[in-house]
Amino acid sequence: MIEVNEMEKLMVVEDEASIRGFIVLSLKHAGFDVLEAETGEEALRIFKREPSVHIVLLDVMLPGMSGFDVCEQMRKLKSAVGIILLTAKIQETDKVHGLGIGADDYITKPFSPAEMIARVQALLRRLNGNEINADSEYIVSSVFKLSKKNEQFFKNDQLIELTPTEFTLIKTLMENENGLLSRDELLDRVWGKNFVGDAKIVDVNIRRLRQKIEDEPSEPSYIMTHWGRGYFWNGGKA
């Protein structure tokens, strides 16, 4: 069983009572403190009054406000929250859209409790698992500065809000400055060796990062692509 900080909470947002009950029970058996909501509107009310919610498992197909809309609102309220979308849809466009608006991961229904717990644990590690070396608390590269301790990222001393996954991804790239990392290597380092989702999650998050940090996202200067081989951080730009 994973060790869970008692201050951390998970929230399950699912309108079907039987599915929600199954998810909540599985998470509680794994040692998590779990809140639950039936609608997107209810989820946002809980989210606003419970700042200790660290991960949200969010169904896409909700009555009224969609899971996509809830995801966007939650991300605006708290950039550091982890969001896992639960979806019965298998269309590529839905997956890309969900990741593009700020979700950290998605699980396609039906799924096993073991898969769900593994994905939650992997996201928790991205939220909490950065061990700090006192000699390298910061990574400085060109106009960028990354604080490992505070999990913050700056460009020209201006804070850029990143999701937990985006932060771990850019930290991984910067720690390997000018070193080529394949998509599989990034999956292992950022999402974990047991990740069973679509490898294109790497590309979507790279695209999202470029939109946030590059002067010209369509012609990146820092997060570079080596076509067919992977990505690397170019720290040589003045």
PDB file of C-alpha atoms in Angstrom:
ATOM      1  CA  MET A   1       0.000   0.000   0.000  1.00  0.00           C
ATOM      2  CA  ILE A   2       1.288   3.484  -0.871  1.00  0.00           C
ATOM      3  CA  GLU A   3       2.035   5.821   2.009  1.00  0.00           C
ATOM      4  CA  VAL A   4      -0.437   8.678   1.792  1.00  0.00           C
ATOM      5  CA  ASN A   5      -0.001  12.031   3.454  1.00  0.00           C
ATOM      6  CA  GLU A   6      -3.068  12.528   5.605  1.00  0.00           C
ATOM      7  CA  MET A   7      -3.380  16.109   4.360  1.00  0.00           C
ATOM      8  CA  GLU A   8      -3.833  14.907   0.798  1.00  0.00           C
ATOM      9  CA  LYS A   9      -7.269  14.147  -0.575  1.00  0.00           C
ATOM     10  CA  LEU A  10      -8.602  12.668  -3.785  1.00  0.00           C
ATOM     11  CA  MET A  11     -11.946  13.583  -5.337  1.00  0.00           C
ATOM     12  CA  VAL A  12     -14.004  11.341  -7.599  1.00  0.00           C
ATOM     13  CA  VAL A  13     -16.440  13.072  -9.969  1.00  0.00           C
ATOM     14  CA  GLU A  14     -18.792  10.539 -11.584  1.00  0.00           C
ATOM     15  CA  ASP A  15     -22.542  10.737 -12.144  1.00  0.00           C
ATOM     16  CA  GLU A  16     -23.221   6.969 -12.201  1.00  0.00           C
ATOM     17  CA  ALA A  17     -23.572   5.925  -8.567  1.00  0.00           C
ATOM     18  CA  SER A  18     -22.444   2.316  -9.094  1.00  0.00           C
ATOM     19  CA  ILE A  19     -19.256   3.335 -10.907  1.00  0.00           C
ATOM     20  CA  ARG A  20     -18.544   6.115  -8.419  1.00  0.00           C
ATOM     21  CA  GLY A  21     -19.030   3.707  -5.512  1.00  0.00           C
ATOM     22  CA  PHE A  22     -16.646   1.191  -7.100  1.00  0.00           C
ATOM     23  CA  ILE A  23     -13.960   3.843  -7.618  1.00  0.00           C
ATOM     24  CA  VAL A  24     -14.328   5.386  -4.155  1.00  0.00           C
ATOM     25  CA  LEU A  25     -14.244   1.992  -2.431  1.00  0.00           C
ATOM     26  CA  SER A  26     -11.149   0.911  -4.372  1.00  0.00           C
ATOM     27  CA  LEU A  27      -9.321   4.120  -3.498  1.00  0.00           C
ATOM     28  CA  LYS A  28     -10.269   3.913   0.176  1.00  0.00           C
ATOM     29  CA  HIS A  29      -9.066   0.305   0.321  1.00  0.00           C
ATOM     30  CA  ALA A  30      -5.745   1.562  -1.057  1.00  0.00           C
ATOM     31  CA  GLY A  31      -5.454   4.026   1.828  1.00  0.00           C
ATOM     32  CA  PHE A  32      -6.670   7.256   0.241  1.00  0.00           C
ATOM     33  CA  ASP A  33      -8.939   9.906   1.760  1.00  0.00           C
ATOM     34  CA  VAL A  34     -11.671  10.355  -0.856  1.00  0.00           C
ATOM     35  CA  LEU A  35     -14.327  12.971  -1.528  1.00  0.00           C
ATOM     36  CA  GLU A  36     -17.021  12.418  -4.148  1.00  0.00           C
ATOM     37  CA  ALA A  37     -19.279  14.475  -6.384  1.00  0.00           C
ATOM     38  CA  GLU A  38     -22.082  13.571  -8.796  1.00  0.00           C
ATOM     39  CA  THR A  39     -21.975  16.618 -11.061  1.00  0.00           C
ATOM     40  CA  GLY A  40     -19.414  19.096 -12.309  1.00  0.00           C
ATOM     41  CA  GLU A  41     -21.107  21.933 -10.472  1.00  0.00           C
ATOM     42  CA  GLU A  42     -20.982  20.023  -7.180  1.00  0.00           C
ATOM     43  CA  ALA A  43     -17.345  19.120  -7.812  1.00  0.00           C
ATOM     44  CA  LEU A  44     -16.353  22.765  -8.256  1.00  0.00           C
ATOM     45  CA  ARG A  45     -18.138  23.763  -5.048  1.00  0.00           C
ATOM     46  CA  ILE A  46     -16.249  21.076  -3.115  1.00  0.00           C
ATOM     47  CA  PHE A  47     -12.991  21.948  -4.844  1.00  0.00           C
ATOM     48  CA  LYS A  48     -13.251  25.611  -3.833  1.00  0.00           C
ATOM     49  CA  ARG A  49     -13.796  24.807  -0.161  1.00  0.00           C
ATOM     50  CA  GLU A  50     -11.285  21.931   0.023  1.00  0.00           C
ATOM     51  CA  PRO A  51      -7.843  23.320  -0.881  1.00  0.00           C
ATOM     52  CA  SER A  52      -6.198  20.067   0.190  1.00  0.00           C
ATOM     53  CA  VAL A  53      -7.604  18.149  -2.806  1.00  0.00           C
ATOM     54  CA  HIS A  54      -4.498  17.012  -4.686  1.00  0.00           C
ATOM     55  CA  ILE A  55      -5.892  14.678  -7.340  1.00  0.00           C
ATOM     56  CA  VAL A  56      -9.265  14.640  -9.103  1.00  0.00           C
ATOM     57  CA  LEU A  57     -10.556  11.625 -11.021  1.00  0.00           C
ATOM     58  CA  LEU A  58     -12.991  13.277 -13.383  1.00  0.00           C
ATOM     59  CA  ASP A  59     -15.560  11.649 -15.647  1.00  0.00           C
ATOM     60  CA  VAL A  60     -15.818  13.371 -19.024  1.00  0.00           C
ATOM     61  CA  MET A  61     -19.511  12.614 -19.677  1.00  0.00           C
ATOM     62  CA  LEU A  62     -21.293  14.454 -16.863  1.00  0.00           C
ATOM     63  CA  PRO A  63     -24.827  15.861 -16.869  1.00  0.00           C
ATOM     64  CA  GLY A  64     -24.838  19.623 -17.324  1.00  0.00           C
ATOM     65  CA  MET A  65     -21.269  20.872 -17.114  1.00  0.00           C
ATOM     66  CA  SER A  66     -18.946  18.506 -18.973  1.00  0.00           C
ATOM     67  CA  GLY A  67     -15.798  17.028 -17.508  1.00  0.00           C
ATOM     68  CA  PHE A  68     -13.753  19.033 -19.988  1.00  0.00           C
ATOM     69  CA  ASP A  69     -15.279  22.277 -18.677  1.00  0.00           C
ATOM     70  CA  VAL A  70     -14.707  21.205 -15.073  1.00  0.00           C
ATOM     71  CA  CYS A  71     -11.085  20.391 -15.885  1.00  0.00           C
ATOM     72  CA  GLU A  72     -10.495  23.859 -17.314  1.00  0.00           C
ATOM     73  CA  GLN A  73     -12.099  25.559 -14.311  1.00  0.00           C
ATOM     74  CA  MET A  74     -10.158  23.488 -11.784  1.00  0.00           C
ATOM     75  CA  ARG A  75      -6.898  24.176 -13.561  1.00  0.00           C
ATOM     76  CA  LYS A  76      -7.586  27.926 -13.369  1.00  0.00           C
ATOM     77  CA  LEU A  77      -8.367  27.673  -9.665  1.00  0.00           C
ATOM     78  CA  LYS A  78      -5.310  25.563  -8.773  1.00  0.00           C
ATOM     79  CA  SER A  79      -2.547  24.940 -11.270  1.00  0.00           C
ATOM     80  CA  ALA A  80      -0.870  22.299  -9.093  1.00  0.00           C
ATOM     81  CA  VAL A  81      -3.834  19.918  -8.822  1.00  0.00           C
ATOM     82  CA  GLY A  82      -3.508  16.538 -10.517  1.00  0.00           C
ATOM     83  CA  ILE A  83      -6.355  15.689 -12.907  1.00  0.00           C
ATOM     84  CA  ILE A  84      -7.069  12.246 -14.351  1.00  0.00           C
ATOM     85  CA  LEU A  85      -9.907  12.053 -16.870  1.00  0.00           C
ATOM     86  CA  LEU A  86     -12.181   9.005 -16.874  1.00  0.00           C
ATOM     87  CA  THR A  87     -13.628   8.466 -20.312  1.00  0.00           C
ATOM     88  CA  ALA A  88     -15.548   5.870 -22.288  1.00  0.00           C
ATOM     89  CA  LYS A  89     -14.594   7.675 -25.462  1.00  0.00           C
ATOM     90  CA  ILE A  90     -11.716   6.232 -27.448  1.00  0.00           C
ATOM     91  CA  GLN A  91     -11.475   8.875 -30.184  1.00  0.00           C
ATOM     92  CA  GLU A  92      -8.001  10.333 -30.501  1.00  0.00           C
ATOM     93  CA  THR A  93      -9.395  13.870 -30.664  1.00  0.00           C
ATOM     94  CA  ASP A  94     -11.059  13.491 -27.256  1.00  0.00           C
ATOM     95  CA  LYS A  95      -7.835  12.302 -25.644  1.00  0.00           C
ATOM     96  CA  VAL A  96      -5.803  15.109 -27.186  1.00  0.00           C
ATOM     97  CA  HIS A  97      -8.434  17.683 -26.246  1.00  0.00           C
ATOM     98  CA  GLY A  98      -8.473  16.536 -22.617  1.00  0.00           C
ATOM     99  CA  LEU A  99      -4.702  16.654 -22.320  1.00  0.00           C
ATOM    100  CA  GLY A 100      -4.593  19.949 -24.166  1.00  0.00           C
ATOM    101  CA  ILE A 101      -6.854  21.721 -21.664  1.00  0.00           C
ATOM    102  CA  GLY A 102      -4.773  20.647 -18.687  1.00  0.00           C
ATOM    103  CA  ALA A 103      -5.476  17.025 -17.724  1.00  0.00           C
ATOM    104  CA  ASP A 104      -2.422  15.113 -16.525  1.00  0.00           C
ATOM    105  CA  ASP A 105      -3.631  11.679 -17.581  1.00  0.00           C
ATOM    106  CA  TYR A 106      -6.710   9.750 -18.685  1.00  0.00           C
ATOM    107  CA  ILE A 107      -8.082   6.277 -18.105  1.00  0.00           C
ATOM    108  CA  THR A 108     -10.424   4.640 -20.610  1.00  0.00           C
ATOM    109  CA  LYS A 109     -13.405   2.750 -19.202  1.00  0.00           C
ATOM    110  CA  PRO A 110     -13.666  -0.046 -18.314  1.00  0.00           C
ATOM    111  CA  PHE A 111     -10.556  -0.198 -16.148  1.00  0.00           C
ATOM    112  CA  SER A 112      -9.327  -2.357 -13.291  1.00  0.00           C
ATOM    113  CA  PRO A 113      -8.744  -1.095  -9.743  1.00  0.00           C
ATOM    114  CA  ALA A 114      -5.075  -2.041 -10.116  1.00  0.00           C
ATOM    115  CA  GLU A 115      -4.651   0.151 -13.202  1.00  0.00           C
ATOM    116  CA  MET A 116      -6.433   3.073 -11.545  1.00  0.00           C
ATOM    117  CA  ILE A 117      -4.341   2.846  -8.363  1.00  0.00           C
ATOM    118  CA  ALA A 118      -1.137   2.611 -10.393  1.00  0.00           C
ATOM    119  CA  ARG A 119      -2.010   5.752 -12.335  1.00  0.00           C
ATOM    120  CA  VAL A 120      -2.925   7.638  -9.158  1.00  0.00           C
ATOM    121  CA  GLN A 121       0.332   6.572  -7.501  1.00  0.00           C
ATOM    122  CA  ALA A 122       2.337   7.678 -10.535  1.00  0.00           C
ATOM    123  CA  LEU A 123       0.683  11.090 -10.490  1.00  0.00           C
ATOM    124  CA  LEU A 124       1.250  11.425  -6.743  1.00  0.00           C
ATOM    125  CA  ARG A 125       4.937  10.774  -7.328  1.00  0.00           C
ATOM    126  CA  ARG A 126       4.970  13.607  -9.857  1.00  0.00           C
ATOM    127  CA  LEU A 127       3.216  15.861  -7.342  1.00  0.00           C
ATOM    128  CA  ASN A 128       5.348  14.957  -4.333  1.00  0.00           C
ATOM    129  CA  GLY A 129       8.319  12.919  -5.412  1.00  0.00           C
ATOM    130  CA  ASN A 130      11.040  15.397  -6.317  1.00  0.00           C
ATOM    131  CA  GLU A 131      13.940  14.849  -3.916  1.00  0.00           C
ATOM    132  CA  ILE A 132      15.902  18.025  -3.448  1.00  0.00           C
ATOM    133  CA  ASN A 133      19.673  18.146  -3.560  1.00  0.00           C
ATOM    134  CA  ALA A 134      20.787  21.171  -1.542  1.00  0.00           C
ATOM    135  CA  ASP A 135      23.537  21.844  -4.072  1.00  0.00           C
ATOM    136  CA  SER A 136      21.132  21.920  -7.006  1.00  0.00           C
ATOM    137  CA  GLU A 137      17.876  23.352  -5.750  1.00  0.00           C
ATOM    138  CA  TYR A 138      17.674  25.510  -8.871  1.00  0.00           C
ATOM    139  CA  ILE A 139      18.195  24.840 -12.553  1.00  0.00           C
ATOM    140  CA  VAL A 140      19.113  27.973 -14.486  1.00  0.00           C
ATOM    141  CA  SER A 141      19.242  27.951 -18.271  1.00  0.00           C
ATOM    142  CA  SER A 142      19.201  31.005 -20.526  1.00  0.00           C
ATOM    143  CA  VAL A 143      16.240  33.186 -19.412  1.00  0.00           C
ATOM    144  CA  PHE A 144      14.695  30.361 -17.390  1.00  0.00           C
ATOM    145  CA  LYS A 145      14.955  29.386 -13.736  1.00  0.00           C
ATOM    146  CA  LEU A 146      13.383  26.291 -12.199  1.00  0.00           C
ATOM    147  CA  SER A 147      12.998  25.857  -8.443  1.00  0.00           C
ATOM    148  CA  LYS A 148      12.876  22.187  -7.482  1.00  0.00           C
ATOM    149  CA  LYS A 149      12.036  22.953  -3.858  1.00  0.00           C
ATOM    150  CA  ASN A 150       9.062  25.190  -4.608  1.00  0.00           C
ATOM    151  CA  GLU A 151       8.174  23.509  -7.913  1.00  0.00           C
ATOM    152  CA  GLN A 152       8.081  26.829  -9.720  1.00  0.00           C
ATOM    153  CA  PHE A 153       9.256  27.841 -13.175  1.00  0.00           C
ATOM    154  CA  PHE A 154      10.235  31.346 -14.243  1.00  0.00           C
ATOM    155  CA  LYS A 155      10.967  33.034 -17.549  1.00  0.00           C
ATOM    156  CA  ASN A 156      12.696  36.426 -17.287  1.00  0.00           C
ATOM    157  CA  ASP A 157      11.821  36.304 -13.556  1.00  0.00           C
ATOM    158  CA  GLN A 158       8.118  35.981 -14.374  1.00  0.00           C
ATOM    159  CA  LEU A 159       6.340  32.969 -12.896  1.00  0.00           C
ATOM    160  CA  ILE A 160       4.811  30.624 -15.475  1.00  0.00           C
ATOM    161  CA  GLU A 161       2.008  28.421 -14.161  1.00  0.00           C
ATOM    162  CA  LEU A 162       2.616  24.760 -14.983  1.00  0.00           C
ATOM    163  CA  THR A 163       0.661  21.623 -14.222  1.00  0.00           C
ATOM    164  CA  PRO A 164       2.453  18.961 -12.134  1.00  0.00           C
ATOM    165  CA  THR A 165       3.110  16.905 -15.250  1.00  0.00           C
ATOM    166  CA  GLU A 166       4.380  19.898 -17.212  1.00  0.00           C
ATOM    167  CA  PHE A 167       6.740  20.803 -14.356  1.00  0.00           C
ATOM    168  CA  THR A 168       8.172  17.280 -14.124  1.00  0.00           C
ATOM    169  CA  LEU A 169       8.544  17.105 -17.902  1.00  0.00           C
ATOM    170  CA  ILE A 170      10.408  20.380 -18.249  1.00  0.00           C
ATOM    171  CA  LYS A 171      12.572  19.562 -15.201  1.00  0.00           C
ATOM    172  CA  THR A 172      13.521  16.268 -16.839  1.00  0.00           C
ATOM    173  CA  LEU A 173      14.432  18.016 -20.085  1.00  0.00           C
ATOM    174  CA  MET A 174      16.442  20.760 -18.336  1.00  0.00           C
ATOM    175  CA  GLU A 175      18.326  18.266 -16.179  1.00  0.00           C
ATOM    176  CA  ASN A 176      19.480  16.633 -19.421  1.00  0.00           C
ATOM    177  CA  GLU A 177      20.326  19.858 -21.256  1.00  0.00           C
ATOM    178  CA  ASN A 178      21.187  19.187 -24.909  1.00  0.00           C
ATOM    179  CA  GLY A 179      20.741  15.475 -24.256  1.00  0.00           C
ATOM    180  CA  LEU A 180      18.270  13.725 -26.531  1.00  0.00           C
ATOM    181  CA  LEU A 181      15.459  11.901 -24.735  1.00  0.00           C
ATOM    182  CA  SER A 182      13.207   9.567 -26.666  1.00  0.00           C
ATOM    183  CA  ARG A 183       9.454   9.491 -26.151  1.00  0.00           C
ATOM    184  CA  ASP A 184       9.814   6.163 -24.303  1.00  0.00           C
ATOM    185  CA  GLU A 185      12.491   7.577 -22.009  1.00  0.00           C
ATOM    186  CA  LEU A 186      10.283  10.558 -21.179  1.00  0.00           C
ATOM    187  CA  LEU A 187       7.337   8.257 -20.522  1.00  0.00           C
ATOM    188  CA  ASP A 188       9.429   6.235 -18.073  1.00  0.00           C
ATOM    189  CA  ARG A 189      10.869   9.269 -16.283  1.00  0.00           C
ATOM    190  CA  VAL A 190       7.754  11.432 -16.132  1.00  0.00           C
ATOM    191  CA  TRP A 191       4.773   9.074 -16.211  1.00  0.00           C
ATOM    192  CA  GLY A 192       6.465   6.007 -14.734  1.00  0.00           C
ATOM    193  CA  LYS A 193       7.597   2.657 -16.103  1.00  0.00           C
ATOM    194  CA  ASN A 194       4.159   1.128 -15.548  1.00  0.00           C
ATOM    195  CA  PHE A 195       2.283   3.734 -17.587  1.00  0.00           C
ATOM    196  CA  VAL A 196      -0.172   1.979 -19.906  1.00  0.00           C
ATOM    197  CA  GLY A 197      -1.736   4.919 -21.740  1.00  0.00           C
ATOM    198  CA  ASP A 198      -1.067   6.385 -25.167  1.00  0.00           C
ATOM    199  CA  ALA A 199       2.538   7.437 -25.776  1.00  0.00           C
ATOM    200  CA  LYS A 200       1.247  10.515 -27.598  1.00  0.00           C
ATOM    201  CA  ILE A 201       0.623  12.025 -24.164  1.00  0.00           C
ATOM    202  CA  VAL A 202       4.284  13.117 -24.383  1.00  0.00           C
ATOM    203  CA  ASP A 203       3.719  15.033 -27.626  1.00  0.00           C
ATOM    204  CA  VAL A 204       0.608  16.759 -26.282  1.00  0.00           C
ATOM    205  CA  ASN A 205       2.412  17.939 -23.157  1.00  0.00           C
ATOM    206  CA  ILE A 206       5.411  19.107 -25.180  1.00  0.00           C
ATOM    207  CA  ARG A 207       3.056  21.139 -27.372  1.00  0.00           C
ATOM    208  CA  ARG A 208       1.361  22.593 -24.287  1.00  0.00           C
ATOM    209  CA  LEU A 209       4.715  23.554 -22.752  1.00  0.00           C
ATOM    210  CA  ARG A 210       5.825  25.267 -25.934  1.00  0.00           C
ATOM    211  CA  GLN A 211       2.666  27.366 -25.902  1.00  0.00           C
ATOM    212  CA  LYS A 212       3.589  28.557 -22.409  1.00  0.00           C
ATOM    213  CA  ILE A 213       7.334  29.154 -22.634  1.00  0.00           C
ATOM    214  CA  GLU A 214       8.400  29.695 -26.247  1.00  0.00           C
ATOM    215  CA  ASP A 215       8.393  33.113 -27.921  1.00  0.00           C
ATOM    216  CA  GLU A 216       7.268  31.402 -31.148  1.00  0.00           C
ATOM    217  CA  PRO A 217       5.700  28.018 -30.270  1.00  0.00           C
ATOM    218  CA  SER A 218       5.559  26.973 -33.923  1.00  0.00           C
ATOM    219  CA  GLU A 219       9.306  27.653 -34.231  1.00  0.00           C
ATOM    220  CA  PRO A 220      10.656  26.603 -30.813  1.00  0.00           C
ATOM    221  CA  SER A 221      14.068  27.685 -29.598  1.00  0.00           C
ATOM    222  CA  TYR A 222      14.265  25.755 -26.322  1.00  0.00           C
ATOM    223  CA  ILE A 223      12.234  22.541 -26.442  1.00  0.00           C
ATOM    224  CA  MET A 224      13.623  21.022 -29.615  1.00  0.00           C
ATOM    225  CA  THR A 225      12.491  18.040 -31.671  1.00  0.00           C
ATOM    226  CA  HIS A 226      14.845  15.542 -33.256  1.00  0.00           C
ATOM    227  CA  TRP A 227      12.410  14.040 -35.736  1.00  0.00           C
ATOM    228  CA  GLY A 228      11.872  10.335 -35.230  1.00  0.00           C
ATOM    229  CA  ARG A 229      14.147  10.213 -32.186  1.00  0.00           C
ATOM    230  CA  GLY A 230      12.819  12.453 -29.425  1.00  0.00           C
ATOM    231  CA  TYR A 231      13.170  15.832 -27.718  1.00  0.00           C
ATOM    232  CA  PHE A 232      15.919  17.847 -26.064  1.00  0.00           C
ATOM    233  CA  TRP A 233      16.340  21.088 -24.117  1.00  0.00           C
ATOM    234  CA  ASN A 234      18.444  23.673 -25.898  1.00  0.00           C
ATOM    235  CA  GLY A 235      20.018  25.808 -23.226  1.00  0.00           C
ATOM    236  CA  GLY A 236      22.466  27.591 -25.487  1.00  0.00           C
ATOM    237  CA  LYS A 237      20.113  30.296 -26.708  1.00  0.00           C
ATOM    238  CA  ALA A 238      21.001  33.709 -25.327  1.00  0.00           C
TER     239      ALA A 238
END
